[in-house]
Amino acid sequence: MAPGTQRRRRLFALTGAIALSLTTLGAAPASAAPGIPGVDKVSQSGNIQHLANIPKQAPFDNVDAFGTDIAFTDDHAIVGNYNGFTIYDIKQPSKPKIVSQVLCPGSQNDVSVSGDLLFLSTDSSRSDNSCASTSQPATNQNSWEGIKIFDISDLANPKYVAAVETKCGSHTHTLVPGKNGKDVYLYVSSYSPRPEFPDCQPPHDLISVVKVPVRNPAAASVVNEPVVFGPEGGNPGIPGTFPNHYVTATSGCHDITAYPDKDLAAGACMGDGVLFDISDREHPRIIEQVQDDTNFAFWHSATFNNDGTKVVFTDELGGGGQPACTAAIGAVRGADAIYDITGRGDDRSLRFASYFKIPREQAATENCVAHNGSLIPVKGRDIMVQAWYQGGISVWDFTDSAHPKELAYWERGPLSTEQLIVGGSWSAYYYNGHIYSSDIQKGLDVFALHDPRTASAKSVRMDELNVQTQGRYRG
C-alpha cells in the first residue's frame, strides 16, 4: 500500500538512548537512595488504596515468566504471561479469583478479547503453532510466530481454535472492529528483521492485517500487509547504547492504538510516531509522521484522549530492562510526549506540546520507563493511569497539554539492591471503577482511587475493554 501524505518533523530539546532486551540484568551493588522505598516496601500518595494482590501461580511463577498485558470482558480480567494467560474473576475487585490458566508459551502473549474470542500474540520462534510447541531458531524455515485464537465462551475452559502466521511474528496486536459487524481485524505489529530469518526478511516497514470472521474464526487470515513508510522508509536511527544518546532505526511498529469511532489510529513505530486513517480497515494509510531524535529512543505505545484531539506517545528508553528513572537520565528521556492533533482530514498534524515523567527518582537496580496505560473516563478532563515498571503506577492529568501533572502514585521498592531483576508494572489500566496492574513478577494488583477529580469515572461502565482499541465514553 502506498503511504498517504507524509510530513516529518524533528523536535530538539535534550538527549535520548536504548537497549532492546527484557532480560535479568546484573548491576553494581547499590543501596536505595533517599526517598526510594526499601526492597518490596511501598511508597504511595494518600489518595490511592491497594486492595488486593494475587501472586503468579505455577507454571507462571518463575522469574522468566513475565506478566504482560491485560484485556477485560464483563467481570473478568485476562492477563498475558510469557507462558500463556490467566483469567481472573474480578466481580469483587478486592477479592479477585483465578478462573483458569492456559499454558501456551510464546512471548509476549499480549491479549485482546472480542465477545467469545481471545487473541494471543506470539513473538518468539516456535516449533509449531500449538500450545505444546517448543522454542526453535528463527533461522529455521519451519519455525512459527503469529496470532493464536481461543474460544472463551466457557471462561473456565478456553479452547484453542486457530492460528495465523505473520511475518516477524506478533509482538503486539490491535483489535479493530469491522464496519459490517461480522468481522474483526487485528493490526499486527512486529519488527527487527534479519537476512538470515526466512520469515522475517528486511525491509519490514509493514504491518500485517488479519481478518477474523466472528462466526468462523478458524477462517482467519492475513488480508493485507500495508507498507507503512514507503520508499523513503522510517527513521534511519542514530547508533548508540543505553544510557547514552541513540535512536532506534524503524523496522516496523511496536504498538498501534486505534480509535475506530474516529477512523484514526496512532502508531508507535520505533523511531517514528504515526497517525493513520483507518476508514478502510484493510488499508490503513499514514496521514502524519513525526520524529524526536533528541529525547525519544524507542516509540513504544500511544493513547488518544477521549476527544481524539491529542495523543500521548511513550518512549521505552532502554527497552524496558534498564534503570531509566534516575537523576542522571533526567526528566524528559524515557518519558511520555504529549502531541496535539491539529487540522482536519488528511491535513491533520501532530504538534508537540510537552513531556511527562514520574517525578520520583528510582534506584539503579530498578528497571523503570514509561509503559502501558489507559484513560480514566472523567468527563471534560484528560486523565490516565500508567505503568512505569518498577517505578510503579502513576495517575496524571494532561488536560493542559503543555503542563501535565501527577495526581496519584503507588510503587513497590526494588526487587533487589544488589542486582537489577526485571519486574514492576507492565500494564496499569482503569476498568469499571478500579485500577488493575499486571506486575511482571508479583502478579495481579488491584487499586481503588479516592480522589474527587476522578470520582465521576466510577459511573462509567464497560462490558469489554481492550486498551489499544479506544472507545468514546460520555461520562
PDB file of N, CA and C in Angstrom, residues 20 24 265 337 358 361 444:
ATOM      1  N   LEU A  20      17.418  -3.066  23.525  1.00  0.00           N
ATOM      2  CA  LEU A  20      16.158  -3.790  23.336  1.00  0.00           C
ATOM      3  C   LEU A  20      16.180  -5.200  23.918  1.00  0.00           C
ATOM      4  N   THR A  24      17.087 -10.525  32.742  1.00  0.00           N
ATOM      5  CA  THR A  24      17.575 -10.191  34.059  1.00  0.00           C
ATOM      6  C   THR A  24      18.989  -9.666  33.922  1.00  0.00           C
ATOM      7  N   ALA A 265      -5.921   5.909  13.969  1.00  0.00           N
ATOM      8  CA  ALA A 265      -5.029   5.070  14.749  1.00  0.00           C
ATOM      9  C   ALA A 265      -3.717   5.812  14.917  1.00  0.00           C
ATOM     10  N   ALA A 337       5.389  11.790  25.700  1.00  0.00           N
ATOM     11  CA  ALA A 337       5.327  13.034  24.938  1.00  0.00           C
ATOM     12  C   ALA A 337       3.884  13.266  24.524  1.00  0.00           C
ATOM     13  N   ILE A 358       7.379  10.491  35.637  1.00  0.00           N
ATOM     14  CA  ILE A 358       7.131  10.443  37.076  1.00  0.00           C
ATOM     15  C   ILE A 358       8.216  11.242  37.801  1.00  0.00           C
ATOM     16  N   GLU A 361      12.691   9.713  41.802  1.00  0.00           N
ATOM     17  CA  GLU A 361      13.900   9.003  41.404  1.00  0.00           C
ATOM     18  C   GLU A 361      13.794   7.541  41.799  1.00  0.00           C
ATOM     19  N   LEU A 444      -1.147 -10.050  39.812  1.00  0.00           N
ATOM     20  CA  LEU A 444      -2.207  -9.064  39.597  1.00  0.00           C
ATOM     21  C   LEU A 444      -2.422  -8.217  40.847  1.00  0.00           C
TER      22      LEU A 444
END
